[in-house]
Short mmCIF file of C-alpha atoms in Angstrom, two decimals:
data_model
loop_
_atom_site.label_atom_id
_atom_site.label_comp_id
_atom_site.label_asym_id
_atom_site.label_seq_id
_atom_site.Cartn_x
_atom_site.Cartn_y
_atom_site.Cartn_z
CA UNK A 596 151.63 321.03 76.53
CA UNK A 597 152.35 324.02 74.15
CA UNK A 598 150.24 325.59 71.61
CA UNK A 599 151.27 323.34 68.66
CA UNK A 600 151.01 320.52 70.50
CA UNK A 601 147.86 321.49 71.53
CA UNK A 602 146.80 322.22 67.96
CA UNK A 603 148.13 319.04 66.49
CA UNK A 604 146.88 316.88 69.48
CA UNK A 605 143.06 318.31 68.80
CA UNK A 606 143.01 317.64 65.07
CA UNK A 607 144.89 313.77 65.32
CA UNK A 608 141.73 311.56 65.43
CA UNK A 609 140.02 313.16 61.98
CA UNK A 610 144.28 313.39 60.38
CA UNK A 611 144.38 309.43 61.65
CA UNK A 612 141.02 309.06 60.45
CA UNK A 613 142.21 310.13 57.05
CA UNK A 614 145.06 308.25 57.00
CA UNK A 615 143.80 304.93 57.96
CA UNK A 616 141.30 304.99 55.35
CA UNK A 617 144.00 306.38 52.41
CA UNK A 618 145.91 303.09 53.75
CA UNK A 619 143.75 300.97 55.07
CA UNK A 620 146.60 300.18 57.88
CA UNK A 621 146.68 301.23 61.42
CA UNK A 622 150.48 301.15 61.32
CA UNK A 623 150.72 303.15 58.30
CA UNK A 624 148.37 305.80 59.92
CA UNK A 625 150.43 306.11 62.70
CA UNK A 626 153.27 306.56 60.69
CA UNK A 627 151.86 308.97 58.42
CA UNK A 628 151.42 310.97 61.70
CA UNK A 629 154.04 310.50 63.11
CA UNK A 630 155.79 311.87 59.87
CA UNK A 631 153.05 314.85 59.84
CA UNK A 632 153.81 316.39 63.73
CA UNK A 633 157.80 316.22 62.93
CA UNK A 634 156.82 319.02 60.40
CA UNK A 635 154.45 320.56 62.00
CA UNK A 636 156.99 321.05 64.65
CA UNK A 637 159.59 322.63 62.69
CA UNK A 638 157.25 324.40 59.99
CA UNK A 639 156.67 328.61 60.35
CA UNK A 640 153.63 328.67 62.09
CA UNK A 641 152.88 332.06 61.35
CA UNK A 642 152.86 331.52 57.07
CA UNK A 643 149.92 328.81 58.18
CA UNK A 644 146.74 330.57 58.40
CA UNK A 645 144.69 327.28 58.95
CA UNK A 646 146.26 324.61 60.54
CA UNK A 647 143.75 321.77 60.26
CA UNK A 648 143.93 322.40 56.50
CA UNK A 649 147.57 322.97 56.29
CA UNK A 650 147.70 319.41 58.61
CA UNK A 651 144.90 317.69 55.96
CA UNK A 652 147.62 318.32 53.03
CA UNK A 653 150.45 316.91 54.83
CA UNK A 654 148.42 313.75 55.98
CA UNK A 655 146.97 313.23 52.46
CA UNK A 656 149.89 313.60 50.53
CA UNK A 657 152.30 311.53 52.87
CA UNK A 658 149.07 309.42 52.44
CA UNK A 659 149.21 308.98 48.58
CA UNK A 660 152.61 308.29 48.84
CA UNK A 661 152.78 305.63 51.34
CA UNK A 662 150.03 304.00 49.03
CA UNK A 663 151.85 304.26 46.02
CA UNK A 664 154.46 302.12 47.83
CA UNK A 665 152.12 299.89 49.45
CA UNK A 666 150.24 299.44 45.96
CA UNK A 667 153.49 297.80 44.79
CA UNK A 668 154.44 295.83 47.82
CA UNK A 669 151.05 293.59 47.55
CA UNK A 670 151.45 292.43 44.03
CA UNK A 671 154.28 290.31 45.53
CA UNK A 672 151.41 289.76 48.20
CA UNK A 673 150.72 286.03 49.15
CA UNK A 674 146.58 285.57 48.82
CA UNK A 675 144.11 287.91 49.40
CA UNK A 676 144.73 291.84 51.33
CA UNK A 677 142.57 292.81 53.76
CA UNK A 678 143.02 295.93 55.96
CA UNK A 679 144.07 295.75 59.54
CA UNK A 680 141.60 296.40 61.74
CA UNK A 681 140.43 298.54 64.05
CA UNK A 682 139.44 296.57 67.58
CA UNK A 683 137.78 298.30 70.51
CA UNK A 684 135.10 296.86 73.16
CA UNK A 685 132.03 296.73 72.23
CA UNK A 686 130.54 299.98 72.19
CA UNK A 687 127.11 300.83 74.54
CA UNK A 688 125.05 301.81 73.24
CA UNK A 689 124.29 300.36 69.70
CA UNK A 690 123.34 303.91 68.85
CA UNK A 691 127.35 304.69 69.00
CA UNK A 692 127.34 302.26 65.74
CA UNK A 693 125.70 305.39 63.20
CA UNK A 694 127.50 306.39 60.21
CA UNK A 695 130.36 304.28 60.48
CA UNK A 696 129.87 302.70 57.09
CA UNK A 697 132.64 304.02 55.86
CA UNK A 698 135.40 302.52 58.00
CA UNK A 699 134.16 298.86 57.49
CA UNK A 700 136.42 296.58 56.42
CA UNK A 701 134.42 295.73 53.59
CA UNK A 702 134.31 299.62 52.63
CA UNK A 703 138.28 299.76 52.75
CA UNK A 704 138.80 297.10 50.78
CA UNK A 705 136.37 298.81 48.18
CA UNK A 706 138.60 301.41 48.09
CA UNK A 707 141.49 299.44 46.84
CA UNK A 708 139.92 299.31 43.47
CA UNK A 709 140.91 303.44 43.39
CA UNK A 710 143.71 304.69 42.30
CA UNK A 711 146.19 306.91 45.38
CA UNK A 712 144.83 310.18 44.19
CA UNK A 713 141.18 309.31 42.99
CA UNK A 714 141.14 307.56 46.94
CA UNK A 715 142.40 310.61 48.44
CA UNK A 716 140.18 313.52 45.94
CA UNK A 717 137.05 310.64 46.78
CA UNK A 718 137.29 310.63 50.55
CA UNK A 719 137.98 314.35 51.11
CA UNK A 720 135.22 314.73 49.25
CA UNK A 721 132.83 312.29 50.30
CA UNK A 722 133.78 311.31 53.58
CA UNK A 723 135.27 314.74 55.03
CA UNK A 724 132.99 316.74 52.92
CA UNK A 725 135.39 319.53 52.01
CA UNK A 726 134.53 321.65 48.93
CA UNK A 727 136.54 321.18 45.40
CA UNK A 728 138.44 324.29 45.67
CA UNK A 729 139.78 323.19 49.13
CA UNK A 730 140.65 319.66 47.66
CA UNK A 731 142.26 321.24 44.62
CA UNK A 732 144.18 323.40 46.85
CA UNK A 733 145.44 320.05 48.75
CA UNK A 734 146.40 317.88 45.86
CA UNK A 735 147.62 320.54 43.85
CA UNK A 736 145.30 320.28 40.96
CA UNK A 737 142.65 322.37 39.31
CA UNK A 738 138.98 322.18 40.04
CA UNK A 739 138.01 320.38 37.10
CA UNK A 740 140.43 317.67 37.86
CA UNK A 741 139.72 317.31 41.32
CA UNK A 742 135.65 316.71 39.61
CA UNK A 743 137.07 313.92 37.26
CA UNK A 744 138.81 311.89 39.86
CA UNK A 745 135.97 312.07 42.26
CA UNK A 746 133.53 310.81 39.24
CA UNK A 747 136.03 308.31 38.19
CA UNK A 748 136.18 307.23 41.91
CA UNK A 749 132.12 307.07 42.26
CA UNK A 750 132.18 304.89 39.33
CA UNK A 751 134.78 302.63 40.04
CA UNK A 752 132.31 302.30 43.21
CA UNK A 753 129.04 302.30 41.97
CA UNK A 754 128.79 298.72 41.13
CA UNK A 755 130.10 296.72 44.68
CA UNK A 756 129.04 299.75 47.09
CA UNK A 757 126.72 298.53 49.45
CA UNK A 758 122.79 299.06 49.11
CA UNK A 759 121.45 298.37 52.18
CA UNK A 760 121.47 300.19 55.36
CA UNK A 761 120.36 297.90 58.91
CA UNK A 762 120.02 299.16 62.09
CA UNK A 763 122.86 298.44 64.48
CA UNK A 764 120.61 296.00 66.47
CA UNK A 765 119.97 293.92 63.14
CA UNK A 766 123.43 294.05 62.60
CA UNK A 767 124.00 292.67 66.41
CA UNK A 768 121.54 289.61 66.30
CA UNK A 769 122.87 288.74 62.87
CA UNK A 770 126.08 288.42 63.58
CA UNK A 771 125.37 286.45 66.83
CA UNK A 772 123.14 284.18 65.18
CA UNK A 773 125.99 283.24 62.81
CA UNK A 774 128.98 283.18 65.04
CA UNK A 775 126.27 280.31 66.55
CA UNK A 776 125.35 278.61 63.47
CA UNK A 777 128.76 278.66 62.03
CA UNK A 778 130.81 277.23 65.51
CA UNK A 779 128.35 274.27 65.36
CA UNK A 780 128.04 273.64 61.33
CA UNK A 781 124.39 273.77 61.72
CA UNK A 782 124.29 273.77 57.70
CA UNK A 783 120.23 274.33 57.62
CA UNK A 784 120.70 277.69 60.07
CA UNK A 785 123.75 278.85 57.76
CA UNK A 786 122.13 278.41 54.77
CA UNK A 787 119.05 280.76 55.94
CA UNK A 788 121.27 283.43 57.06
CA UNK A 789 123.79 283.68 54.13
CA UNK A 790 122.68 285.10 50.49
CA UNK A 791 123.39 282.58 47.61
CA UNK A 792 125.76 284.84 46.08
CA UNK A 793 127.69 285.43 49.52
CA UNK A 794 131.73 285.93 49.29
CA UNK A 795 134.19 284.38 51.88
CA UNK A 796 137.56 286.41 51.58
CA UNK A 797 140.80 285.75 54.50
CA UNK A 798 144.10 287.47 54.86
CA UNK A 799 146.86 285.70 56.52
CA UNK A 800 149.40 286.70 54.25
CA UNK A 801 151.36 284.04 53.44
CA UNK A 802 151.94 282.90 57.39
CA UNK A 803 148.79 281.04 58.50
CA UNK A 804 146.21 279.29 56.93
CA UNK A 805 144.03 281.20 54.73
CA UNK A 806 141.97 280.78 51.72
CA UNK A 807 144.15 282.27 48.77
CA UNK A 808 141.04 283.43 46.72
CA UNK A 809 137.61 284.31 47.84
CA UNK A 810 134.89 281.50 47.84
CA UNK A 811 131.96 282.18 46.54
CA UNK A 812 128.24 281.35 47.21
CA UNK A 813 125.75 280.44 49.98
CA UNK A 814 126.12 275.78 49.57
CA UNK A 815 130.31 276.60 49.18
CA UNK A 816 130.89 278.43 52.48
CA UNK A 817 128.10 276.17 54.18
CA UNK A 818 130.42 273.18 53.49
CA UNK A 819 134.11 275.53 54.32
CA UNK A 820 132.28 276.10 57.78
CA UNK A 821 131.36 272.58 57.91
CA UNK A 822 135.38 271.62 57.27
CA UNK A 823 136.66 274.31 60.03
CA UNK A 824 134.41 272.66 62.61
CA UNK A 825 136.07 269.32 62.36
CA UNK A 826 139.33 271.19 62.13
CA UNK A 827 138.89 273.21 65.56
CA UNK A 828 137.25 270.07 67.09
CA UNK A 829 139.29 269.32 69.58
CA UNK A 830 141.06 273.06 70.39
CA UNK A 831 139.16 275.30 73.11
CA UNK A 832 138.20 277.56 70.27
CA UNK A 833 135.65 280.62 70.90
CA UNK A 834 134.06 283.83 69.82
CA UNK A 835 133.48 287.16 71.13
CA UNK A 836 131.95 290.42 70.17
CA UNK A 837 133.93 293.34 69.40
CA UNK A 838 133.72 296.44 67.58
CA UNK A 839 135.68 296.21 64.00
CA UNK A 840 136.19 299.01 62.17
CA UNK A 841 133.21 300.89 64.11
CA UNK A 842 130.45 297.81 63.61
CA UNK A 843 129.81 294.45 65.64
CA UNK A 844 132.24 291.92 64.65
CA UNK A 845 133.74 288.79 65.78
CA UNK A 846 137.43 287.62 67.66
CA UNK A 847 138.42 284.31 67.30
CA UNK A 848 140.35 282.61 69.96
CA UNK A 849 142.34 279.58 69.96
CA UNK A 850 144.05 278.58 73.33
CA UNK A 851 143.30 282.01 74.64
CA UNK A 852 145.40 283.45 71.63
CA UNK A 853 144.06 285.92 68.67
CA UNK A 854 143.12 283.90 66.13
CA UNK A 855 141.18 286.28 63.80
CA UNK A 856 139.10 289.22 63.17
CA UNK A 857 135.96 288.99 61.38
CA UNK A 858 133.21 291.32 59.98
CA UNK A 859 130.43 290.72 58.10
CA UNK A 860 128.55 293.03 55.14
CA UNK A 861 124.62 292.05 55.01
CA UNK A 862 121.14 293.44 54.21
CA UNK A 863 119.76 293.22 58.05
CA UNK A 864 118.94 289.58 57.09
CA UNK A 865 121.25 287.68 55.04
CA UNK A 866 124.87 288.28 54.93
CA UNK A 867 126.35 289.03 51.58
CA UNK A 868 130.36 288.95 52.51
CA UNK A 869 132.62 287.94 55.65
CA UNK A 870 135.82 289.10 55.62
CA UNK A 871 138.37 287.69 57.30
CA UNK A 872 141.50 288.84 59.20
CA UNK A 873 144.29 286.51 60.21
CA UNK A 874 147.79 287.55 59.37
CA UNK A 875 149.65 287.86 62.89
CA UNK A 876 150.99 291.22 61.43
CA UNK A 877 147.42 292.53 61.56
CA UNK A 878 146.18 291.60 64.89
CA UNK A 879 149.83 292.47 66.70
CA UNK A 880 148.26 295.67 67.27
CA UNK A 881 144.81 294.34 69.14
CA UNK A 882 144.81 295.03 72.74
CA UNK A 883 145.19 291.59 74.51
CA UNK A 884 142.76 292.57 77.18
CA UNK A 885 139.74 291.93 74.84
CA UNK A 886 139.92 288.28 75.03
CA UNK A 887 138.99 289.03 78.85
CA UNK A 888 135.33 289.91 77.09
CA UNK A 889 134.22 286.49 77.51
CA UNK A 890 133.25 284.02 74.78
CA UNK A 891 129.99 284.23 72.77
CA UNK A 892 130.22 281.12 71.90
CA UNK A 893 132.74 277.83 72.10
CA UNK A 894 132.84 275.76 69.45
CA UNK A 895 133.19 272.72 71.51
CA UNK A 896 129.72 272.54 73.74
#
């Protein structure tokens, strides 16, 4: 492998990184990298005096444009977005699970509320921790522009950003206890472990079944789970644990097949959103071999 190779090769997981949470898609990412090494390749390496910088403006700006497009694609969207996910084994140990906040589903969908250039000032910012001269330097802007849209960004946020922090063992044993409780429609257990003012949200983009809006509150998405049990009655339907996006989540299978992806947001003791992933566009990408983890749980016992 040759020096630029070499170069571009070290830096890809924090340039993929940035351009899976600018897009919130794993195919866009890979795009937007794709696009990124072609010129690499052909640019003079010797006018670049830092590559991983010079590499961090390419990504983000091929970022903010692919958003721009994207932005426009979804109003024509059928129900809710969600991001694709991100689906690995689950990780040992737990401790692997720190600082990952930021890459949860329910983060990325936060960050649809920004604009493409008050996303991209925010995360360089906040999640790659770069100073404002380096980010004006990236986007082009001054300083004191680069400061507005990260405010702007922070208080777009401020509101729905999450307040809790649980450990990743709380986060473990909650999620098991409701893949459990939710399988069987045990309505008394689902009612202790959801919040009253918990939010339901599903993608399956216009091509399976999905709710179009989000549902709302702890008795409404007792009685949805109640409804899904009868309708998976009879199937050989089961759930196992995976990571999502960095954090415990949960694979539904149906006949052996990818059903969904699910993650959950919570306190450490009630859960206070589930998001939902089931458009087959969004889980082509899942490596087949996880549903070789073994189920959690069937819903037919």
């Amino acid at each position: 492998m040759n020096a630029p190779a070499l170069s571009f090769t070290a830096l890809r997981p924090r340039l993929f990184a940035m351009a899976y949470r600018m897009t919130g898609m794993r195919a866009d990412a890979e795009d937007i990298l794709q696009d990124a090494w072609l010129r690499w390749h052909e640019a003079d390496r010797t006018r670049i005096e830092i590559p991983e910088a010079w590499l961090t403006t390419v990504v983000t700006r091929l970022a903010i444009d692919r958003l721009r497009e994207a932005k426009r694609r979804r109003a024509d969207y059928i129900g809710q977005w969600l991001p694709e996910p991100l689906v690995e084994a689950a990780p040992e140990p737990l401790q692997q699970l720190e600082h990952v906040g930021e890459l949860s589903l329910a983060f990325l969908t936060l960050l649809e509320k920004l604009s493409p250039w008050e996303r991209a000032a925010f995360l360089l910012r906040e999640s790659f921790e770069l100073d404002y001269a380096e980010i004006a330097a990236m986007l082009g802007k001054s300083q004191a522009a680069i400061r507005q849209l990260v405010h702007r960004a922070k208080a777009r946020l401020q509101d729905d950003s999450p307040r809790f922090e649980a450990t990743p063992e709380a986060h473990l044993d909650l999620l098991q206890r409701f893949a459990r409780a939710s399988s069987r429609g045990d309505q008394a257990a689902l009612m202790a472990l959801l919040d009253e003012n918990a939010i339901y949200s599903s993608d399956g983009g216009g091509k399976v079944m999905a709710t179009l809006r989000p549902l709302y509150g702890a008795k409404r998405l007792v009685l949805f789970y109640a409804c899904l049990v009868r309708l998976y009655a009879e199937k050989p339907v089961y759930y196992a644990i995976a990571t999502v996006n960095g954090e415990p989540g949960l694979l539904r299978y149906n006949y052996g097949q990818l059903d969904c992806v699910m993650s959950v947001s919570h306190d450490g003791e009630r859960i206070h959103a589930i998001h939902v992933v089931r458009n087959p566009d969004k889980l082509a990408r899942i490596d087949p071999a996880l549903s070789q983890l073994g189920p959690l749980v069937r819903l037919v016992e």
